């Protein structure tokens, strides 16, 4: 049967390459609610999602660290994203979850985990790169370096978080040292 449109092999491979790029331009994000706003994280950084339970408090930790959990024998610190963003701590409800994130490191094979407390998990969305706008330079309710971009999905804005900046262990450690030095300071009477 004759072809409706004649194409040479170069044109066909270029079309296939363009289609593959269009598919690869879509990224998947886990969306979740936090303080009435929708946020998301790339699913490539997410290991699993668990219900909020069995958290152990650890003294002298930064305010954004809720404590630690035992995840199949591993001690995993749990961060309250709301507190990390300078807002009141996330209230625990029946839909509160801990999203376990695999942290990137310079050491290959070494992937420490950190949990983040969220109000509720929504869905995994595939968002085309063309639909993602850059982070605003002003007016955001959280630090601009925490925002990877903003996407509009079904008429609502979704804030795409930059996992590396939000979960910066160096910055959180520094916050812990400052909190410990403030707690150790003598109180003037």
Coordinates of N, CA, C and O in Angstrom, one line a residue:
X1 N 0.8 -1.2 0.0 CA 0.0 0.0 0.0 C 0.9 1.2 0.0 O 1.8 1.3 0.8
X2 N 0.6 2.2 -0.9 CA 1.5 3.4 -0.9 C 1.3 4.3 0.3 O 0.2 4.3 0.8
X3 N 2.4 5.0 0.7 CA 2.3 5.8 1.8 C 1.6 7.1 1.5 O 1.6 7.6 0.3
X4 N 0.8 7.7 2.4 CA 0.1 8.9 2.2 C 1.1 10.1 2.1 O 0.9 11.0 1.4
X5 N 2.1 10.0 2.9 CA 3.2 11.1 2.9 C 4.5 10.4 2.8 O 4.8 9.4 3.5
X6 N 5.3 10.9 1.8 CA 6.6 10.3 1.6 C 7.6 10.9 2.6 O 7.6 12.1 2.7
X7 N 8.3 10.1 3.3 CA 9.4 10.6 4.2 C 10.7 9.8 3.9 O 10.6 8.7 3.6
X8 N 11.8 10.5 4.0 CA 13.0 9.8 4.0 C 13.4 9.4 5.4 O 12.8 9.7 6.3
X9 N 14.5 8.5 5.4 CA 14.9 8.0 6.7 C 15.3 9.1 7.7 O 15.1 9.0 8.9
X10 N 16.0 10.2 7.2 CA 16.4 11.2 8.0 C 15.2 11.9 8.7 O 15.3 12.2 9.9
X11 N 14.2 12.2 7.9 CA 13.0 12.9 8.5 C 12.3 12.1 9.5 O 11.9 12.6 10.5
X12 N 12.2 10.8 9.2 CA 11.6 9.9 10.1 C 12.3 9.8 11.5 O 11.8 9.9 12.5
X13 N 13.7 9.7 11.4 CA 14.5 9.6 12.6 C 14.4 10.9 13.4 O 14.4 10.9 14.6
X14 N 14.3 12.0 12.7 CA 14.2 13.3 13.3 C 12.9 13.5 14.1 O 12.8 14.0 15.2
X15 N 11.8 13.0 13.4 CA 10.5 13.0 14.1 C 10.5 12.1 15.3 O 9.9 12.5 16.3
X16 N 11.1 10.9 15.2 CA 11.1 10.0 16.4 C 11.9 10.6 17.5 O 11.6 10.5 18.7
X17 N 13.0 11.3 17.1 CA 13.9 12.0 18.2 C 13.1 13.1 18.8 O 13.2 13.3 20.1
X18 N 12.3 13.9 18.1 CA 11.5 15.0 18.6 C 10.5 14.4 19.5 O 10.2 15.0 20.6
X19 N 9.8 13.3 19.1 CA 8.8 12.7 20.0 C 9.4 12.2 21.3 O 8.8 12.3 22.4
X20 N 10.6 11.6 21.2 CA 11.3 11.1 22.4 C 11.6 12.2 23.3 O 11.5 12.2 24.6
X21 N 12.1 13.4 22.8 CA 12.4 14.5 23.6 C 11.2 15.1 24.2 O 11.2 15.6 25.4
X22 N 10.1 15.1 23.5 CA 8.8 15.7 24.1 C 8.4 14.8 25.3 O 8.0 15.4 26.3
X23 N 8.5 13.5 25.2 CA 8.2 12.6 26.3 C 9.1 12.8 27.4 O 8.8 12.9 28.6
X24 N 10.5 13.0 27.1 CA 11.4 13.2 28.2 C 11.3 14.5 28.9 O 11.9 14.7 30.0
X25 N 10.7 15.5 28.2 CA 10.5 16.8 28.8 C 9.5 16.8 29.9 O 9.4 17.8 30.7
X26 N 8.7 15.8 29.9 CA 7.7 15.6 31.0 C 8.3 15.0 32.2 O 9.0 14.0 32.1
X27 N 8.1 15.6 33.4 CA 8.6 15.1 34.6 C 7.5 14.8 35.5 O 6.4 15.4 35.5
X28 N 7.7 13.8 36.4 CA 6.6 13.4 37.3 C 6.9 13.9 38.7 O 8.1 13.9 39.1
X29 N 5.9 14.4 39.3 CA 6.0 15.1 40.6 C 4.9 14.5 41.5 O 3.8 14.3 41.1
X30 N 5.3 14.3 42.8 CA 4.3 13.9 43.8 C 3.8 15.2 44.4 O 4.5 16.0 44.9
X31 N 2.5 15.4 44.3 CA 1.9 16.6 44.9 C 1.3 16.3 46.3 O 0.9 15.2 46.6
X32 N 1.4 17.3 47.1 CA 0.9 17.2 48.5 C 0.4 18.5 49.0 O 0.8 19.5 48.5
X33 N -0.4 18.5 50.1 CA -0.9 19.7 50.7 C -0.1 20.0 51.9 O 0.3 19.1 52.6
X34 N 0.1 21.3 52.1 CA 0.8 21.8 53.3 C 0.3 23.2 53.6 O 0.5 24.1 52.8
X35 N -0.4 23.3 54.7 CA -1.0 24.6 55.1 C -1.9 25.1 54.1 O -2.0 26.3 53.9
X36 N -2.7 24.3 53.4 CA -3.7 24.8 52.4 C -3.2 25.1 51.1 O -3.9 25.5 50.2
X37 N -1.9 24.9 50.8 CA -1.3 25.1 49.5 C -0.7 23.8 49.0 O -0.4 22.9 49.7
X38 N -0.7 23.7 47.6 CA -0.2 22.5 47.0 C 1.2 22.6 46.6 O 1.6 23.6 46.0
X39 N 2.0 21.7 47.0 CA 3.5 21.6 46.7 C 3.7 20.3 46.0 O 2.9 19.4 46.0
X40 N 4.9 20.2 45.5 CA 5.3 19.0 44.8 C 6.8 18.8 44.9 O 7.6 19.7 45.0
X41 N 7.2 17.5 44.8 CA 8.6 17.1 44.8 C 8.7 16.1 43.6 O 7.8 15.3 43.3
X42 N 9.9 16.1 43.0 CA 10.2 15.2 41.9 C 10.1 13.8 42.4 O 10.7 13.5 43.5
X43 N 9.4 12.9 41.7 CA 9.3 11.5 42.2 C 10.7 10.8 42.2 O 10.8 9.8 42.9
X44 N 11.6 11.3 41.5 CA 13.0 10.7 41.4 C 13.6 10.7 42.8 O 14.5 9.9 43.1
X45 N 13.2 11.7 43.6 CA 13.9 11.8 45.0 C 13.1 11.0 46.1 O 13.6 10.9 47.2
X46 N 11.9 10.5 45.7 CA 11.1 9.9 46.7 C 11.2 8.4 46.8 O 11.2 7.7 45.8
X47 N 11.5 7.9 48.0 CA 11.6 6.5 48.2 C 10.3 5.8 48.5 O 9.9 4.8 48.0
X48 N 9.5 6.4 49.5 CA 8.2 5.9 49.9 C 7.4 6.9 50.7 O 8.0 7.9 51.1
X49 N 6.2 6.5 50.9 CA 5.3 7.4 51.7 C 4.7 6.5 52.8 O 4.3 5.4 52.5
X50 N 4.8 7.0 54.1 CA 4.2 6.2 55.2 C 3.3 7.1 56.0 O 3.4 8.3 55.9
X51 N 2.4 6.5 56.8 CA 1.6 7.2 57.7 C 2.4 7.8 58.8 O 3.4 7.2 59.2
X52 N 2.0 8.9 59.4 CA 2.7 9.6 60.5 C 2.5 8.7 61.7 O 1.3 8.5 62.2
X53 N 3.5 8.2 62.3 CA 3.4 7.4 63.6 C 4.8 7.2 64.1 O 5.8 7.2 63.4
X54 N 4.9 6.9 65.4 CA 6.1 6.4 66.1 C 7.3 7.3 66.0 O 8.4 6.9 65.7
X55 N 7.1 8.6 66.1 CA 8.2 9.6 66.0 C 8.8 9.7 67.4 O 8.2 9.8 68.4
X56 N 10.2 9.7 67.4 CA 10.9 9.9 68.7 C 11.5 11.3 68.7 O 12.3 11.6 67.7
X57 N 11.3 12.1 69.7 CA 11.8 13.4 69.8 C 13.3 13.3 70.1 O 13.8 12.4 70.8
X58 N 14.1 14.2 69.6 CA 15.5 14.2 69.8 C 15.8 15.6 70.4 O 15.5 16.6 69.7
X59 N 16.4 15.7 71.6 CA 16.7 17.0 72.2 C 17.7 17.8 71.3 O 18.6 17.3 70.6
X60 N 17.6 19.1 71.5 CA 18.6 20.1 70.9 C 18.6 20.0 69.4 O 19.7 20.3 68.8
X61 N 17.5 19.7 68.7 CA 17.5 19.7 67.3 C 16.8 21.0 66.8 O 16.1 21.7 67.5
X62 N 17.1 21.4 65.6 CA 16.4 22.6 65.0 C 14.9 22.5 65.1 O 14.4 21.4 65.1
X63 N 14.2 23.6 65.1 CA 12.7 23.6 65.3 C 12.0 22.8 64.1 O 11.0 22.2 64.3
X64 N 12.7 22.8 63.0 CA 12.0 22.1 61.8 C 12.2 20.6 61.8 O 11.6 19.9 61.0
X65 N 13.0 20.1 62.7 CA 13.2 18.6 62.8 C 12.3 18.1 63.9 O 12.4 18.4 65.1
X66 N 11.3 17.3 63.5 CA 10.3 16.8 64.5 C 10.8 15.7 65.3 O 10.4 15.4 66.4
X67 N 11.8 14.9 64.8 CA 12.4 13.8 65.5 C 12.9 12.8 64.5 O 13.3 13.1 63.4
X68 N 12.9 11.5 65.0 CA 13.4 10.4 64.1 C 12.4 9.3 64.1 O 11.7 9.1 65.1
X69 N 12.5 8.5 63.1 CA 11.7 7.2 63.0 C 12.6 6.1 62.7 O 13.7 6.3 62.2
X70 N 12.2 4.9 63.1 CA 12.9 3.7 62.7 C 12.3 3.1 61.5 O 11.1 2.7 61.5
X71 N 13.0 3.2 60.4 CA 12.5 2.7 59.1 C 13.3 1.4 58.7 O 14.4 1.5 58.2
X72 N 12.7 0.3 59.1 CA 13.3 -1.0 58.8 C 14.8 -1.1 59.3 O 15.7 -1.4 58.6
X73 N 15.0 -0.6 60.6 CA 16.3 -0.7 61.2 C 17.1 0.6 61.0 O 18.2 0.7 61.6
X74 N 16.7 1.5 60.1 CA 17.5 2.7 59.9 C 16.9 3.9 60.6 O 15.7 4.0 60.6
X75 N 17.7 4.7 61.2 CA 17.3 5.9 61.9 C 17.1 7.0 60.8 O 18.1 7.3 60.1
X76 N 15.9 7.5 60.7 CA 15.6 8.5 59.6 C 15.1 9.8 60.3 O 14.1 9.7 61.0
X77 N 15.8 10.9 60.1 CA 15.3 12.2 60.7 C 14.0 12.6 59.9 O 13.9 12.3 58.7
X78 N 13.1 13.3 60.6 CA 11.9 13.7 60.0 C 11.8 15.2 60.2 O 11.8 15.8 61.3
X79 N 11.6 15.9 59.0 CA 11.5 17.4 59.0 C 10.1 17.8 58.8 O 9.3 17.2 58.0
X80 N 9.7 18.8 59.5 CA 8.4 19.4 59.3 C 8.6 20.5 58.3 O 9.2 21.6 58.6
X81 N 8.1 20.3 57.1 CA 8.3 21.3 56.0 C 7.7 22.7 56.4 O 8.2 23.7 56.0
X82 N 6.5 22.6 57.0 CA 5.9 23.9 57.4 C 6.8 24.7 58.3 O 7.0 25.9 58.1
X83 N 7.4 24.1 59.3 CA 8.3 24.8 60.2 C 9.6 25.2 59.4 O 10.1 26.3 59.7
X84 N 10.0 24.4 58.5 CA 11.2 24.7 57.6 C 10.9 26.0 56.9 O 11.8 26.8 56.6
X85 N 9.7 26.2 56.5 CA 9.3 27.4 55.7 C 9.0 28.6 56.6 O 8.5 29.6 56.1
X86 N 9.2 28.4 57.9 CA 9.0 29.5 58.9 C 7.6 29.7 59.3 O 7.2 30.8 59.8
X87 N 6.8 28.7 59.1 CA 5.3 28.7 59.5 C 5.1 27.9 60.7 O 6.0 27.1 61.1
X88 N 3.9 27.9 61.3 CA 3.6 27.0 62.4 C 3.8 25.5 62.0 O 3.6 25.2 60.9
X89 N 4.1 24.7 63.0 CA 4.3 23.2 62.7 C 3.0 22.6 62.2 O 1.9 23.1 62.4
X90 N 3.2 21.6 61.4 CA 2.0 20.9 60.8 C 1.3 20.2 61.8 O 1.8 19.4 62.6
X91 N -0.1 20.4 61.9 CA -0.9 19.7 62.9 C -1.0 18.2 62.4 O -1.2 18.0 61.2
X92 N -1.0 17.3 63.3 CA -1.1 15.9 63.0 C -2.6 15.5 62.9 O -3.3 15.7 63.9
X93 N -3.0 15.0 61.7 CA -4.4 14.6 61.5 C -4.3 13.1 61.0 O -3.2 12.6 60.8
X94 N -5.5 12.6 60.7 CA -5.5 11.2 60.2 C -5.0 11.1 58.8 O -4.6 10.0 58.3
X95 N -4.8 12.2 58.1 CA -4.3 12.2 56.7 C -2.8 12.6 56.6 O -2.2 12.6 55.6
X96 N -2.2 12.9 57.8 CA -0.8 13.4 57.8 C 0.1 12.2 57.4 O 0.0 11.1 57.9
X97 N 1.1 12.5 56.5 CA 2.0 11.5 56.0 C 3.4 11.9 56.2 O 3.7 13.1 56.4
X98 N 4.3 11.0 56.1 CA 5.8 11.2 56.1 C 6.2 10.7 54.7 O 6.1 9.6 54.4
X99 N 6.8 11.7 53.9 CA 7.3 11.3 52.6 C 8.8 11.1 52.8 O 9.5 11.9 53.3
X100 N 9.3 9.9 52.5 CA 10.7 9.5 52.7 C 11.4 9.9 51.4 O 11.1 9.4 50.3
X101 N 12.4 10.7 51.6 CA 13.2 11.2 50.5 C 14.6 10.7 50.5 O 15.2 10.6 51.6
X102 N 15.1 10.3 49.3 CA 16.5 9.8 49.2 C 17.3 11.0 48.9 O 17.1 11.7 47.9
X103 N 18.3 11.4 49.8 CA 19.1 12.5 49.6 C 20.3 12.3 48.7 O 20.8 11.2 48.7
X104 N 20.6 13.2 47.9 CA 21.7 13.1 47.0 C 23.0 13.4 47.8 O 23.0 14.3 48.6
X105 N 24.1 12.7 47.5 CA 25.4 12.9 48.1 C 26.4 12.8 47.1 O 26.2 12.3 45.9
X106 N 27.6 13.2 47.5 CA 28.8 13.1 46.6 C 29.3 11.7 46.5 O 29.9 11.2 45.5
X107 N 29.0 10.9 47.6 CA 29.5 9.5 47.6 C 28.5 8.6 46.9 O 27.3 8.5 47.2
X108 N 29.0 7.9 45.9 CA 28.1 7.0 45.1 C 27.8 5.8 46.0 O 28.6 5.3 46.7
X109 N 26.5 5.4 45.9 CA 26.0 4.3 46.7 C 25.6 4.7 48.1 O 24.9 3.9 48.8
X110 N 25.9 5.9 48.5 CA 25.5 6.4 49.8 C 24.3 7.3 49.6 O 24.4 8.4 49.1
X111 N 23.1 6.9 50.0 CA 21.9 7.7 49.8 C 21.2 7.8 51.2 O 20.3 7.0 51.4
X112 N 21.5 8.7 52.0 CA 20.8 8.9 53.3 C 19.4 9.3 53.0 O 19.0 9.8 52.0
X113 N 18.5 8.9 54.0 CA 17.1 9.2 53.8 C 16.7 10.3 54.8 O 17.3 10.4 55.9
X114 N 15.7 11.1 54.5 CA 15.1 12.0 55.4 C 13.6 12.0 55.1 O 13.1 11.9 54.0
X115 N 12.8 12.1 56.2 CA 11.3 12.1 56.1 C 10.9 13.6 56.1 O 11.5 14.4 56.8
X116 N 9.8 13.9 55.4 CA 9.2 15.2 55.5 C 7.7 15.0 55.9 O 7.0 14.2 55.3
X117 N 7.2 15.8 56.9 CA 5.8 15.7 57.3 C 5.0 16.6 56.4 O 5.3 17.8 56.1
X118 N 3.9 16.1 55.8 CA 3.0 16.8 55.0 C 1.6 16.6 55.5 O 1.3 15.6 56.1
X119 N 0.7 17.5 55.2 CA -0.7 17.4 55.6 C -1.4 16.2 55.0 O -2.0 15.4 55.6
X120 N -1.2 16.1 53.6 CA -1.8 14.9 52.9 C -1.1 14.8 51.6 O -0.7 15.8 51.0
X121 N -1.0 13.6 51.1 CA -0.5 13.3 49.8 C -1.6 13.4 48.8 O -2.7 12.8 49.0
X122 N -1.4 14.0 47.6 CA -2.5 14.1 46.6 C -2.4 13.1 45.5 O -3.2 12.2 45.4
X123 N -1.4 13.3 44.6 CA -1.3 12.5 43.4 C 0.1 12.6 42.8 O 0.8 13.5 43.1
X124 N 0.4 11.7 41.8 CA 1.6 11.9 41.0 C 1.1 12.5 39.7 O 0.2 12.0 39.0
X125 N 1.7 13.6 39.4 CA 1.3 14.3 38.1 C 2.5 14.4 37.2 O 3.7 14.5 37.6
X126 N 2.2 14.2 35.9 CA 3.2 14.4 34.9 C 3.1 15.8 34.3 O 2.0 16.2 33.8
X127 N 4.1 16.6 34.5 CA 4.1 18.0 34.2 C 5.1 18.3 33.1 O 6.3 18.1 33.2
X128 N 4.6 18.8 31.9 CA 5.5 19.1 30.8 C 6.4 20.3 31.2 O 6.0 21.2 31.9
X129 N 7.7 20.2 30.8 CA 8.6 21.3 31.1 C 8.1 22.7 30.7 O 8.4 23.7 31.3
X130 N 7.4 22.7 29.6 CA 6.9 23.9 29.0 C 5.9 24.6 29.9 O 5.6 25.8 29.8
X131 N 5.2 23.8 30.8 CA 4.2 24.3 31.7 C 4.8 24.8 33.0 O 4.1 25.3 33.9
X132 N 6.1 24.7 33.2 CA 6.8 25.1 34.4 C 7.4 26.5 34.3 O 8.2 26.7 33.4
X133 N 7.0 27.4 35.1 CA 7.5 28.8 35.1 C 8.6 28.9 36.2 O 8.6 28.2 37.1
X134 N 9.5 29.8 36.0 CA 10.6 30.0 37.0 C 10.0 30.5 38.3 O 9.0 31.1 38.3
X135 N 10.8 30.3 39.3 CA 10.4 30.8 40.7 C 10.3 32.3 40.7 O 11.1 33.0 40.1
X136 N 9.3 32.8 41.4 CA 9.2 34.3 41.5 C 10.4 34.9 42.3 O 10.9 34.2 43.2
X137 N 10.8 36.1 41.9 CA 11.9 36.7 42.7 C 11.4 37.5 43.9 O 12.2 37.9 44.7
X138 N 10.1 37.7 44.0 CA 9.6 38.4 45.2 C 8.1 37.9 45.4 O 7.5 37.3 44.5
X139 N 7.7 38.2 46.6 CA 6.3 37.9 46.9 C 5.9 36.4 47.3 O 4.8 36.1 47.6
X140 N 6.9 35.5 47.3 CA 6.6 34.2 47.6 C 6.6 34.0 49.1 O 7.2 34.8 49.9
X141 N 5.8 33.1 49.6 CA 5.7 32.9 51.1 C 6.8 32.0 51.6 O 6.9 31.9 52.8
X142 N 7.6 31.5 50.7 CA 8.8 30.7 51.2 C 10.0 31.2 50.4 O 9.9 32.0 49.4
X143 N 11.2 30.9 50.9 CA 12.4 31.4 50.3 C 12.5 31.0 48.8 O 12.2 29.9 48.4
X144 N 12.9 31.9 47.9 CA 12.9 31.7 46.5 C 13.8 30.5 46.1 O 13.6 29.8 45.2
X145 N 14.9 30.3 46.9 CA 15.8 29.2 46.5 C 15.2 27.8 46.9 O 15.8 26.8 46.4
X146 N 14.1 27.8 47.6 CA 13.5 26.5 47.9 C 12.6 26.1 46.7 O 12.1 25.0 46.6
X147 N 12.3 27.0 45.8 CA 11.3 26.8 44.7 C 12.1 26.5 43.4 O 12.9 27.3 42.9
X148 N 11.8 25.4 42.8 CA 12.4 25.0 41.5 C 11.6 25.7 40.4 O 12.1 26.0 39.4
X149 N 10.3 25.8 40.6 CA 9.4 26.4 39.6 C 8.0 26.4 40.1 O 7.7 25.8 41.1
X150 N 7.1 26.9 39.2 CA 5.7 26.9 39.6 C 4.9 26.4 38.3 O 5.2 26.9 37.2
X151 N 4.1 25.5 38.5 CA 3.3 24.9 37.4 C 1.8 25.2 37.6 O 1.4 25.2 38.8
X152 N 1.1 25.3 36.5 CA -0.4 25.5 36.6 C -1.0 24.2 36.2 O -0.8 23.7 35.1
X153 N -1.7 23.5 37.1 CA -2.3 22.2 36.8 C -3.8 22.3 37.2 O -4.1 22.6 38.3
X154 N -4.6 22.0 36.2 CA -6.1 22.1 36.4 C -6.5 23.4 37.0 O -7.4 23.4 37.9
X155 N -6.0 24.5 36.5 CA -6.4 25.8 37.0 C -5.8 26.2 38.4 O -6.1 27.3 38.9
X156 N -5.0 25.4 39.0 CA -4.4 25.7 40.3 C -2.8 25.7 40.1 O -2.3 25.0 39.4
X157 N -2.2 26.6 41.0 CA -0.8 26.6 41.0 C -0.2 25.5 41.9 O -0.7 25.3 42.9
X158 N 0.9 24.9 41.4 CA 1.6 23.9 42.2 C 3.0 24.4 42.3 O 3.7 24.7 41.3
X159 N 3.5 24.5 43.5 CA 4.9 24.9 43.8 C 5.8 23.7 43.7 O 5.6 22.8 44.5
X160 N 6.8 23.7 42.8 CA 7.7 22.6 42.7 C 8.9 23.0 43.5 O 9.6 24.0 43.3
X161 N 9.2 22.1 44.5 CA 10.2 22.4 45.5 C 11.6 21.9 45.0 O 11.7 20.8 44.3
X162 N 12.6 22.6 45.3 CA 14.0 22.2 45.0 C 14.5 21.3 46.2 O 14.8 21.9 47.3
X163 N 14.5 20.0 46.0 CA 14.8 19.1 47.1 C 16.2 19.4 47.8 O 16.3 19.4 49.0
X164 N 17.2 19.7 46.9 CA 18.5 19.9 47.5 C 18.6 21.1 48.4 O 19.2 21.1 49.5
X165 N 17.9 22.2 48.0 CA 17.9 23.4 48.9 C 17.1 23.3 50.1 O 17.5 23.7 51.2
X166 N 15.9 22.7 50.0 CA 15.0 22.5 51.1 C 15.6 21.6 52.1 O 15.5 21.8 53.3
X167 N 16.2 20.5 51.7 CA 16.8 19.5 52.6 C 18.3 19.7 52.9 O 18.9 18.7 53.3
X168 N 18.8 20.8 52.7 CA 20.2 21.1 52.8 C 20.7 20.7 54.3 O 20.3 21.4 55.2
X169 N 21.4 19.6 54.4 CA 21.8 19.1 55.7 C 22.8 20.1 56.3 O 22.8 20.2 57.5
X170 N 23.6 20.8 55.5 CA 24.6 21.7 56.1 C 23.8 22.9 56.7 O 24.1 23.3 57.9
X171 N 22.8 23.4 56.1 CA 22.0 24.5 56.6 C 21.2 24.1 57.9 O 21.2 24.8 58.9
X172 N 20.7 22.9 57.9 CA 19.9 22.4 59.0 C 20.9 22.1 60.2 O 20.6 22.5 61.3
X173 N 22.1 21.6 59.9 CA 23.1 21.4 61.0 C 23.5 22.8 61.6 O 23.6 22.9 62.8
X174 N 23.6 23.8 60.8 CA 24.0 25.1 61.3 C 22.8 25.6 62.1 O 23.1 26.2 63.2
X175 N 21.6 25.4 61.7 CA 20.5 25.8 62.5 C 20.5 25.1 63.9 O 20.2 25.8 64.9
X176 N 20.9 23.9 63.9 CA 20.9 23.1 65.2 C 22.0 23.7 66.1 O 21.8 23.8 67.3
X177 N 23.2 24.0 65.5 CA 24.3 24.6 66.3 C 23.8 25.9 66.9 O 24.1 26.2 68.1
X178 N 23.1 26.8 66.1 CA 22.7 28.1 66.6 C 21.7 27.8 67.8 O 21.7 28.5 68.8
X179 N 20.7 26.9 67.5 CA 19.7 26.6 68.6 C 20.4 26.1 69.9 O 20.0 26.5 71.0
X180 N 21.4 25.3 69.7 CA 22.1 24.7 70.9 C 22.8 25.8 71.6 O 22.8 25.8 72.9
X181 N 23.4 26.7 70.9 CA 24.2 27.8 71.6 C 23.2 28.8 72.3 O 23.6 29.3 73.3
X182 N 22.1 29.0 71.7 CA 21.1 29.9 72.3 C 20.6 29.2 73.6 O 20.4 29.8 74.7
X183 N 20.3 27.9 73.5 CA 19.8 27.1 74.7 C 20.8 27.1 75.8 O 20.5 27.1 77.0
X184 N 22.1 27.0 75.4 CA 23.2 26.9 76.4 C 23.6 28.3 77.0 O 24.3 28.3 78.0
X185 N 23.1 29.4 76.4 CA 23.5 30.7 76.9 C 22.8 30.9 78.3 O 21.6 30.6 78.5
X186 N 23.5 31.6 79.2 CA 22.9 31.8 80.5 C 21.8 32.9 80.3 O 21.9 33.8 79.5
X187 N 20.7 32.7 81.1 CA 19.6 33.7 81.0 C 19.8 34.8 82.0 O 20.1 34.6 83.2
X188 N 19.7 36.0 81.5 CA 19.9 37.2 82.4 C 18.7 37.4 83.2 O 17.5 37.2 82.8
X189 N 18.9 37.7 84.5 CA 17.8 37.9 85.4 C 17.7 39.3 85.9 O 18.6 40.1 85.8

